[in-house]
Amino acid sequence: MQKSKSLRILLLLRYLYTNTDMEHKAVTAQLLEYLASQGIMIDRHTLASDLMLLEQNDFGVEKDTGEGAANQYFIENRQYSLPELKLLLDAIATAKFISPRKSEELVRKISGFTSTHYAEKLVRHLYTTPYTKYDIAQIYYIIDRVMDAIMRIKK
């Protein structure tokens, strides 16, 4: 079955977003291999055209021609920088009112805003210091009710 160009570009963008960053770049051969594993067979020229489309339309895709023979591609600009993600994760880790289970869930979600390589660093950084956590399952609903009450009083 012939895959559409839109799907091909979306898969390519997802691969780059998940697996690349400034320190971990993907060469053309890796990208072609990934697309082939997804059932999409294209040549280098088509791939170059797709990547150029992503570069030119502000998806954060960058091309590093470097000194090597192969072009390398990666996502440079993301919604959140690595220091911003560390700040968010530290806030979650130290918030006593967020249960350990909810903390793990939030850490997993926030780590998805960067490459898998940086996500590993973020999580490793987080679990080096134990924090006291309270396991209050209903805390989020309680906070929501308190905020609703405050808003009603202000009206």
mmCIF file with all atom_site columns, C-alpha atoms in Angstrom:
data_model
loop_
_atom_site.group_PDB
_atom_site.id
_atom_site.type_symbol
_atom_site.label_atom_id
_atom_site.label_alt_id
_atom_site.label_comp_id
_atom_site.label_asym_id
_atom_site.label_entity_id
_atom_site.label_seq_id
_atom_site.pdbx_PDB_ins_code
_atom_site.Cartn_x
_atom_site.Cartn_y
_atom_site.Cartn_z
_atom_site.occupancy
_atom_site.B_iso_or_equiv
_atom_site.pdbx_formal_charge
_atom_site.auth_seq_id
_atom_site.auth_comp_id
_atom_site.auth_asym_id
_atom_site.auth_atom_id
_atom_site.pdbx_PDB_model_num
ATOM 1   C CA . MET A 1 1   ? 0.000   0.000  0.000  1.00 0.00 ? 1   MET A CA 1
ATOM 2   C CA . GLN A 1 2   ? 1.364   3.408  -0.982 1.00 0.00 ? 2   GLN A CA 1
ATOM 3   C CA . LYS A 1 3   ? 1.709   5.704  2.019  1.00 0.00 ? 3   LYS A CA 1
ATOM 4   C CA . SER A 1 4   ? 0.763   9.328  1.540  1.00 0.00 ? 4   SER A CA 1
ATOM 5   C CA . LYS A 1 5   ? 3.307   12.138 1.495  1.00 0.00 ? 5   LYS A CA 1
ATOM 6   C CA . SER A 1 6   ? 1.627   13.701 4.527  1.00 0.00 ? 6   SER A CA 1
ATOM 7   C CA . LEU A 1 7   ? 2.050   10.540 6.584  1.00 0.00 ? 7   LEU A CA 1
ATOM 8   C CA . ARG A 1 8   ? 5.659   10.211 5.449  1.00 0.00 ? 8   ARG A CA 1
ATOM 9   C CA . ILE A 1 9   ? 6.463   13.747 6.575  1.00 0.00 ? 9   ILE A CA 1
ATOM 10  C CA . LEU A 1 10  ? 4.655   13.284 9.895  1.00 0.00 ? 10  LEU A CA 1
ATOM 11  C CA . LEU A 1 11  ? 6.572   10.076 10.598 1.00 0.00 ? 11  LEU A CA 1
ATOM 12  C CA . LEU A 1 12  ? 9.815   11.790 9.694  1.00 0.00 ? 12  LEU A CA 1
ATOM 13  C CA . LEU A 1 13  ? 9.058   14.706 12.007 1.00 0.00 ? 13  LEU A CA 1
ATOM 14  C CA . ARG A 1 14  ? 8.087   12.371 14.850 1.00 0.00 ? 14  ARG A CA 1
ATOM 15  C CA . TYR A 1 15  ? 11.339  10.429 14.456 1.00 0.00 ? 15  TYR A CA 1
ATOM 16  C CA . LEU A 1 16  ? 13.408  13.613 14.488 1.00 0.00 ? 16  LEU A CA 1
ATOM 17  C CA . TYR A 1 17  ? 11.485  15.040 17.444 1.00 0.00 ? 17  TYR A CA 1
ATOM 18  C CA . THR A 1 18  ? 11.844  11.854 19.493 1.00 0.00 ? 18  THR A CA 1
ATOM 19  C CA . ASN A 1 19  ? 15.359  10.750 18.600 1.00 0.00 ? 19  ASN A CA 1
ATOM 20  C CA . THR A 1 20  ? 17.421  13.831 17.788 1.00 0.00 ? 20  THR A CA 1
ATOM 21  C CA . ASP A 1 21  ? 18.808  16.909 19.480 1.00 0.00 ? 21  ASP A CA 1
ATOM 22  C CA . MET A 1 22  ? 21.970  19.022 19.279 1.00 0.00 ? 22  MET A CA 1
ATOM 23  C CA . GLU A 1 23  ? 24.108  16.127 20.505 1.00 0.00 ? 23  GLU A CA 1
ATOM 24  C CA . HIS A 1 24  ? 22.307  13.278 18.715 1.00 0.00 ? 24  HIS A CA 1
ATOM 25  C CA . LYS A 1 25  ? 21.772  13.860 15.021 1.00 0.00 ? 25  LYS A CA 1
ATOM 26  C CA . ALA A 1 26  ? 20.368  11.536 12.360 1.00 0.00 ? 26  ALA A CA 1
ATOM 27  C CA . VAL A 1 27  ? 22.031  10.923 9.020  1.00 0.00 ? 27  VAL A CA 1
ATOM 28  C CA . THR A 1 28  ? 20.141  10.282 5.805  1.00 0.00 ? 28  THR A CA 1
ATOM 29  C CA . ALA A 1 29  ? 20.722  6.515  5.983  1.00 0.00 ? 29  ALA A CA 1
ATOM 30  C CA . GLN A 1 30  ? 19.130  6.335  9.449  1.00 0.00 ? 30  GLN A CA 1
ATOM 31  C CA . LEU A 1 31  ? 16.089  8.269  8.292  1.00 0.00 ? 31  LEU A CA 1
ATOM 32  C CA . LEU A 1 32  ? 15.661  6.090  5.201  1.00 0.00 ? 32  LEU A CA 1
ATOM 33  C CA . GLU A 1 33  ? 15.979  2.968  7.360  1.00 0.00 ? 33  GLU A CA 1
ATOM 34  C CA . TYR A 1 34  ? 13.363  4.254  9.801  1.00 0.00 ? 34  TYR A CA 1
ATOM 35  C CA . LEU A 1 35  ? 10.904  5.082  7.023  1.00 0.00 ? 35  LEU A CA 1
ATOM 36  C CA . ALA A 1 36  ? 11.496  1.639  5.472  1.00 0.00 ? 36  ALA A CA 1
ATOM 37  C CA . SER A 1 37  ? 10.689  0.048  8.844  1.00 0.00 ? 37  SER A CA 1
ATOM 38  C CA . GLN A 1 38  ? 7.382   1.930  8.675  1.00 0.00 ? 38  GLN A CA 1
ATOM 39  C CA . GLY A 1 39  ? 6.659   0.554  5.203  1.00 0.00 ? 39  GLY A CA 1
ATOM 40  C CA . ILE A 1 40  ? 7.702   3.684  3.328  1.00 0.00 ? 40  ILE A CA 1
ATOM 41  C CA . MET A 1 41  ? 10.280  3.217  0.593  1.00 0.00 ? 41  MET A CA 1
ATOM 42  C CA . ILE A 1 42  ? 11.708  6.448  -0.822 1.00 0.00 ? 42  ILE A CA 1
ATOM 43  C CA . ASP A 1 43  ? 14.993  7.561  -2.335 1.00 0.00 ? 43  ASP A CA 1
ATOM 44  C CA . ARG A 1 44  ? 17.504  10.092 -0.983 1.00 0.00 ? 44  ARG A CA 1
ATOM 45  C CA . HIS A 1 45  ? 16.199  12.870 -3.228 1.00 0.00 ? 45  HIS A CA 1
ATOM 46  C CA . THR A 1 46  ? 12.642  12.525 -1.944 1.00 0.00 ? 46  THR A CA 1
ATOM 47  C CA . LEU A 1 47  ? 13.921  12.470 1.629  1.00 0.00 ? 47  LEU A CA 1
ATOM 48  C CA . ALA A 1 48  ? 16.006  15.598 1.018  1.00 0.00 ? 48  ALA A CA 1
ATOM 49  C CA . SER A 1 49  ? 12.938  17.327 -0.422 1.00 0.00 ? 49  SER A CA 1
ATOM 50  C CA . ASP A 1 50  ? 10.813  16.355 2.606  1.00 0.00 ? 50  ASP A CA 1
ATOM 51  C CA . LEU A 1 51  ? 13.486  17.529 5.033  1.00 0.00 ? 51  LEU A CA 1
ATOM 52  C CA . MET A 1 52  ? 13.862  20.821 3.186  1.00 0.00 ? 52  MET A CA 1
ATOM 53  C CA . LEU A 1 53  ? 10.103  21.310 3.472  1.00 0.00 ? 53  LEU A CA 1
ATOM 54  C CA . LEU A 1 54  ? 10.324  20.808 7.240  1.00 0.00 ? 54  LEU A CA 1
ATOM 55  C CA . GLU A 1 55  ? 13.327  23.138 7.511  1.00 0.00 ? 55  GLU A CA 1
ATOM 56  C CA . GLN A 1 56  ? 11.657  25.931 5.571  1.00 0.00 ? 56  GLN A CA 1
ATOM 57  C CA . ASN A 1 57  ? 8.383   25.823 7.486  1.00 0.00 ? 57  ASN A CA 1
ATOM 58  C CA . ASP A 1 58  ? 9.597   26.418 11.034 1.00 0.00 ? 58  ASP A CA 1
ATOM 59  C CA . PHE A 1 59  ? 9.299   22.907 12.447 1.00 0.00 ? 59  PHE A CA 1
ATOM 60  C CA . GLY A 1 60  ? 12.661  23.296 14.176 1.00 0.00 ? 60  GLY A CA 1
ATOM 61  C CA . VAL A 1 61  ? 14.427  20.871 11.838 1.00 0.00 ? 61  VAL A CA 1
ATOM 62  C CA . GLU A 1 62  ? 18.045  21.837 11.278 1.00 0.00 ? 62  GLU A CA 1
ATOM 63  C CA . LYS A 1 63  ? 20.604  20.479 8.840  1.00 0.00 ? 63  LYS A CA 1
ATOM 64  C CA . ASP A 1 64  ? 24.248  20.172 9.848  1.00 0.00 ? 64  ASP A CA 1
ATOM 65  C CA . THR A 1 65  ? 26.539  19.725 6.870  1.00 0.00 ? 65  THR A CA 1
ATOM 66  C CA . GLY A 1 66  ? 29.563  19.690 9.174  1.00 0.00 ? 66  GLY A CA 1
ATOM 67  C CA . GLU A 1 67  ? 32.912  18.384 8.049  1.00 0.00 ? 67  GLU A CA 1
ATOM 68  C CA . GLY A 1 68  ? 31.718  14.838 7.408  1.00 0.00 ? 68  GLY A CA 1
ATOM 69  C CA . ALA A 1 69  ? 30.355  13.668 4.087  1.00 0.00 ? 69  ALA A CA 1
ATOM 70  C CA . ALA A 1 70  ? 26.823  12.949 5.321  1.00 0.00 ? 70  ALA A CA 1
ATOM 71  C CA . ASN A 1 71  ? 24.218  15.582 6.136  1.00 0.00 ? 71  ASN A CA 1
ATOM 72  C CA . GLN A 1 72  ? 22.931  15.344 9.682  1.00 0.00 ? 72  GLN A CA 1
ATOM 73  C CA . TYR A 1 73  ? 19.449  16.410 10.751 1.00 0.00 ? 73  TYR A CA 1
ATOM 74  C CA . PHE A 1 74  ? 18.084  17.237 14.179 1.00 0.00 ? 74  PHE A CA 1
ATOM 75  C CA . ILE A 1 75  ? 15.478  19.245 16.057 1.00 0.00 ? 75  ILE A CA 1
ATOM 76  C CA . GLU A 1 76  ? 17.087  22.309 17.582 1.00 0.00 ? 76  GLU A CA 1
ATOM 77  C CA . ASN A 1 77  ? 14.316  24.564 18.841 1.00 0.00 ? 77  ASN A CA 1
ATOM 78  C CA . ARG A 1 78  ? 11.655  22.945 20.951 1.00 0.00 ? 78  ARG A CA 1
ATOM 79  C CA . GLN A 1 79  ? 8.698   24.298 22.849 1.00 0.00 ? 79  GLN A CA 1
ATOM 80  C CA . TYR A 1 80  ? 10.675  24.134 26.108 1.00 0.00 ? 80  TYR A CA 1
ATOM 81  C CA . SER A 1 81  ? 14.432  24.398 26.585 1.00 0.00 ? 81  SER A CA 1
ATOM 82  C CA . LEU A 1 82  ? 16.259  21.795 28.659 1.00 0.00 ? 82  LEU A CA 1
ATOM 83  C CA . PRO A 1 83  ? 16.713  24.169 31.645 1.00 0.00 ? 83  PRO A CA 1
ATOM 84  C CA . GLU A 1 84  ? 12.987  24.992 31.564 1.00 0.00 ? 84  GLU A CA 1
ATOM 85  C CA . LEU A 1 85  ? 12.125  21.285 31.638 1.00 0.00 ? 85  LEU A CA 1
ATOM 86  C CA . LYS A 1 86  ? 14.514  20.737 34.551 1.00 0.00 ? 86  LYS A CA 1
ATOM 87  C CA . LEU A 1 87  ? 12.816  23.572 36.412 1.00 0.00 ? 87  LEU A CA 1
ATOM 88  C CA . LEU A 1 88  ? 9.356   22.071 35.851 1.00 0.00 ? 88  LEU A CA 1
ATOM 89  C CA . LEU A 1 89  ? 10.483  18.593 36.890 1.00 0.00 ? 89  LEU A CA 1
ATOM 90  C CA . ASP A 1 90  ? 12.213  19.905 40.013 1.00 0.00 ? 90  ASP A CA 1
ATOM 91  C CA . ALA A 1 91  ? 9.022   21.727 40.981 1.00 0.00 ? 91  ALA A CA 1
ATOM 92  C CA . ILE A 1 92  ? 7.026   18.519 40.569 1.00 0.00 ? 92  ILE A CA 1
ATOM 93  C CA . ALA A 1 93  ? 9.578   16.460 42.476 1.00 0.00 ? 93  ALA A CA 1
ATOM 94  C CA . THR A 1 94  ? 9.627   18.819 45.451 1.00 0.00 ? 94  THR A CA 1
ATOM 95  C CA . ALA A 1 95  ? 5.877   19.515 45.624 1.00 0.00 ? 95  ALA A CA 1
ATOM 96  C CA . LYS A 1 96  ? 4.714   17.592 48.674 1.00 0.00 ? 96  LYS A CA 1
ATOM 97  C CA . PHE A 1 97  ? 1.070   17.725 47.654 1.00 0.00 ? 97  PHE A CA 1
ATOM 98  C CA . ILE A 1 98  ? 1.723   15.770 44.439 1.00 0.00 ? 98  ILE A CA 1
ATOM 99  C CA . SER A 1 99  ? 1.652   12.048 45.119 1.00 0.00 ? 99  SER A CA 1
ATOM 100 C CA . PRO A 1 100 ? 4.590   9.852  44.028 1.00 0.00 ? 100 PRO A CA 1
ATOM 101 C CA . ARG A 1 101 ? 2.422   8.123  41.420 1.00 0.00 ? 101 ARG A CA 1
ATOM 102 C CA . LYS A 1 102 ? 1.186   11.418 39.955 1.00 0.00 ? 102 LYS A CA 1
ATOM 103 C CA . SER A 1 103 ? 4.745   12.781 40.027 1.00 0.00 ? 103 SER A CA 1
ATOM 104 C CA . GLU A 1 104 ? 5.961   9.846  37.943 1.00 0.00 ? 104 GLU A CA 1
ATOM 105 C CA . GLU A 1 105 ? 3.114   10.359 35.484 1.00 0.00 ? 105 GLU A CA 1
ATOM 106 C CA . LEU A 1 106 ? 3.855   14.084 35.132 1.00 0.00 ? 106 LEU A CA 1
ATOM 107 C CA . VAL A 1 107 ? 7.588   13.431 34.774 1.00 0.00 ? 107 VAL A CA 1
ATOM 108 C CA . ARG A 1 108 ? 6.889   10.973 31.960 1.00 0.00 ? 108 ARG A CA 1
ATOM 109 C CA . LYS A 1 109 ? 4.625   13.464 30.176 1.00 0.00 ? 109 LYS A CA 1
ATOM 110 C CA . ILE A 1 110 ? 6.973   16.424 30.549 1.00 0.00 ? 110 ILE A CA 1
ATOM 111 C CA . SER A 1 111 ? 9.961   14.339 29.457 1.00 0.00 ? 111 SER A CA 1
ATOM 112 C CA . GLY A 1 112 ? 8.113   13.825 26.185 1.00 0.00 ? 112 GLY A CA 1
ATOM 113 C CA . PHE A 1 113 ? 8.823   17.455 25.288 1.00 0.00 ? 113 PHE A CA 1
ATOM 114 C CA . THR A 1 114 ? 12.434  16.584 24.475 1.00 0.00 ? 114 THR A CA 1
ATOM 115 C CA . SER A 1 115 ? 14.417  13.817 22.806 1.00 0.00 ? 115 SER A CA 1
ATOM 116 C CA . THR A 1 116 ? 14.685  10.416 24.473 1.00 0.00 ? 116 THR A CA 1
ATOM 117 C CA . HIS A 1 117 ? 18.378  11.105 25.109 1.00 0.00 ? 117 HIS A CA 1
ATOM 118 C CA . TYR A 1 118 ? 17.707  14.317 27.027 1.00 0.00 ? 118 TYR A CA 1
ATOM 119 C CA . ALA A 1 119 ? 14.685  12.759 28.742 1.00 0.00 ? 119 ALA A CA 1
ATOM 120 C CA . GLU A 1 120 ? 16.968  10.109 30.269 1.00 0.00 ? 120 GLU A CA 1
ATOM 121 C CA . LYS A 1 121 ? 19.212  12.858 31.634 1.00 0.00 ? 121 LYS A CA 1
ATOM 122 C CA . LEU A 1 122 ? 16.220  14.698 33.071 1.00 0.00 ? 122 LEU A CA 1
ATOM 123 C CA . VAL A 1 123 ? 14.871  11.644 34.852 1.00 0.00 ? 123 VAL A CA 1
ATOM 124 C CA . ARG A 1 124 ? 18.312  10.634 36.123 1.00 0.00 ? 124 ARG A CA 1
ATOM 125 C CA . HIS A 1 125 ? 18.806  14.159 37.498 1.00 0.00 ? 125 HIS A CA 1
ATOM 126 C CA . LEU A 1 126 ? 15.460  13.972 39.258 1.00 0.00 ? 126 LEU A CA 1
ATOM 127 C CA . TYR A 1 127 ? 15.862  10.754 41.184 1.00 0.00 ? 127 TYR A CA 1
ATOM 128 C CA . THR A 1 128 ? 19.208  11.524 42.762 1.00 0.00 ? 128 THR A CA 1
ATOM 129 C CA . THR A 1 129 ? 17.608  13.147 45.813 1.00 0.00 ? 129 THR A CA 1
ATOM 130 C CA . PRO A 1 130 ? 14.702  11.574 47.701 1.00 0.00 ? 130 PRO A CA 1
ATOM 131 C CA . TYR A 1 131 ? 11.799  13.879 48.501 1.00 0.00 ? 131 TYR A CA 1
ATOM 132 C CA . THR A 1 132 ? 9.059   13.500 51.086 1.00 0.00 ? 132 THR A CA 1
ATOM 133 C CA . LYS A 1 133 ? 5.745   13.003 49.305 1.00 0.00 ? 133 LYS A CA 1
ATOM 134 C CA . TYR A 1 134 ? 2.229   12.632 50.596 1.00 0.00 ? 134 TYR A CA 1
ATOM 135 C CA . ASP A 1 135 ? -0.068  10.222 48.841 1.00 0.00 ? 135 ASP A CA 1
ATOM 136 C CA . ILE A 1 136 ? -3.352  12.122 48.781 1.00 0.00 ? 136 ILE A CA 1
ATOM 137 C CA . ALA A 1 137 ? -5.304  10.765 45.831 1.00 0.00 ? 137 ALA A CA 1
ATOM 138 C CA . GLN A 1 138 ? -8.058  13.386 45.967 1.00 0.00 ? 138 GLN A CA 1
ATOM 139 C CA . ILE A 1 139 ? -5.754  16.414 46.274 1.00 0.00 ? 139 ILE A CA 1
ATOM 140 C CA . TYR A 1 140 ? -6.309  17.560 42.681 1.00 0.00 ? 140 TYR A CA 1
ATOM 141 C CA . TYR A 1 141 ? -10.079 17.613 43.138 1.00 0.00 ? 141 TYR A CA 1
ATOM 142 C CA . ILE A 1 142 ? -9.723  19.440 46.444 1.00 0.00 ? 142 ILE A CA 1
ATOM 143 C CA . ILE A 1 143 ? -7.495  22.082 44.834 1.00 0.00 ? 143 ILE A CA 1
ATOM 144 C CA . ASP A 1 144 ? -10.014 22.464 42.016 1.00 0.00 ? 144 ASP A CA 1
ATOM 145 C CA . ARG A 1 145 ? -12.872 22.981 44.490 1.00 0.00 ? 145 ARG A CA 1
ATOM 146 C CA . VAL A 1 146 ? -10.866 25.531 46.469 1.00 0.00 ? 146 VAL A CA 1
ATOM 147 C CA . MET A 1 147 ? -10.072 27.461 43.269 1.00 0.00 ? 147 MET A CA 1
ATOM 148 C CA . ASP A 1 148 ? -13.762 27.410 42.267 1.00 0.00 ? 148 ASP A CA 1
ATOM 149 C CA . ALA A 1 149 ? -14.735 28.756 45.701 1.00 0.00 ? 149 ALA A CA 1
ATOM 150 C CA . ILE A 1 150 ? -12.140 31.535 45.459 1.00 0.00 ? 150 ILE A CA 1
ATOM 151 C CA . MET A 1 151 ? -13.420 32.522 42.017 1.00 0.00 ? 151 MET A CA 1
ATOM 152 C CA . ARG A 1 152 ? -17.036 32.621 43.280 1.00 0.00 ? 152 ARG A CA 1
ATOM 153 C CA . ILE A 1 153 ? -16.033 34.876 46.182 1.00 0.00 ? 153 ILE A CA 1
ATOM 154 C CA . LYS A 1 154 ? -14.254 37.280 43.811 1.00 0.00 ? 154 LYS A CA 1
ATOM 155 C CA . LYS A 1 155 ? -17.433 37.658 41.731 1.00 0.00 ? 155 LYS A CA 1
#
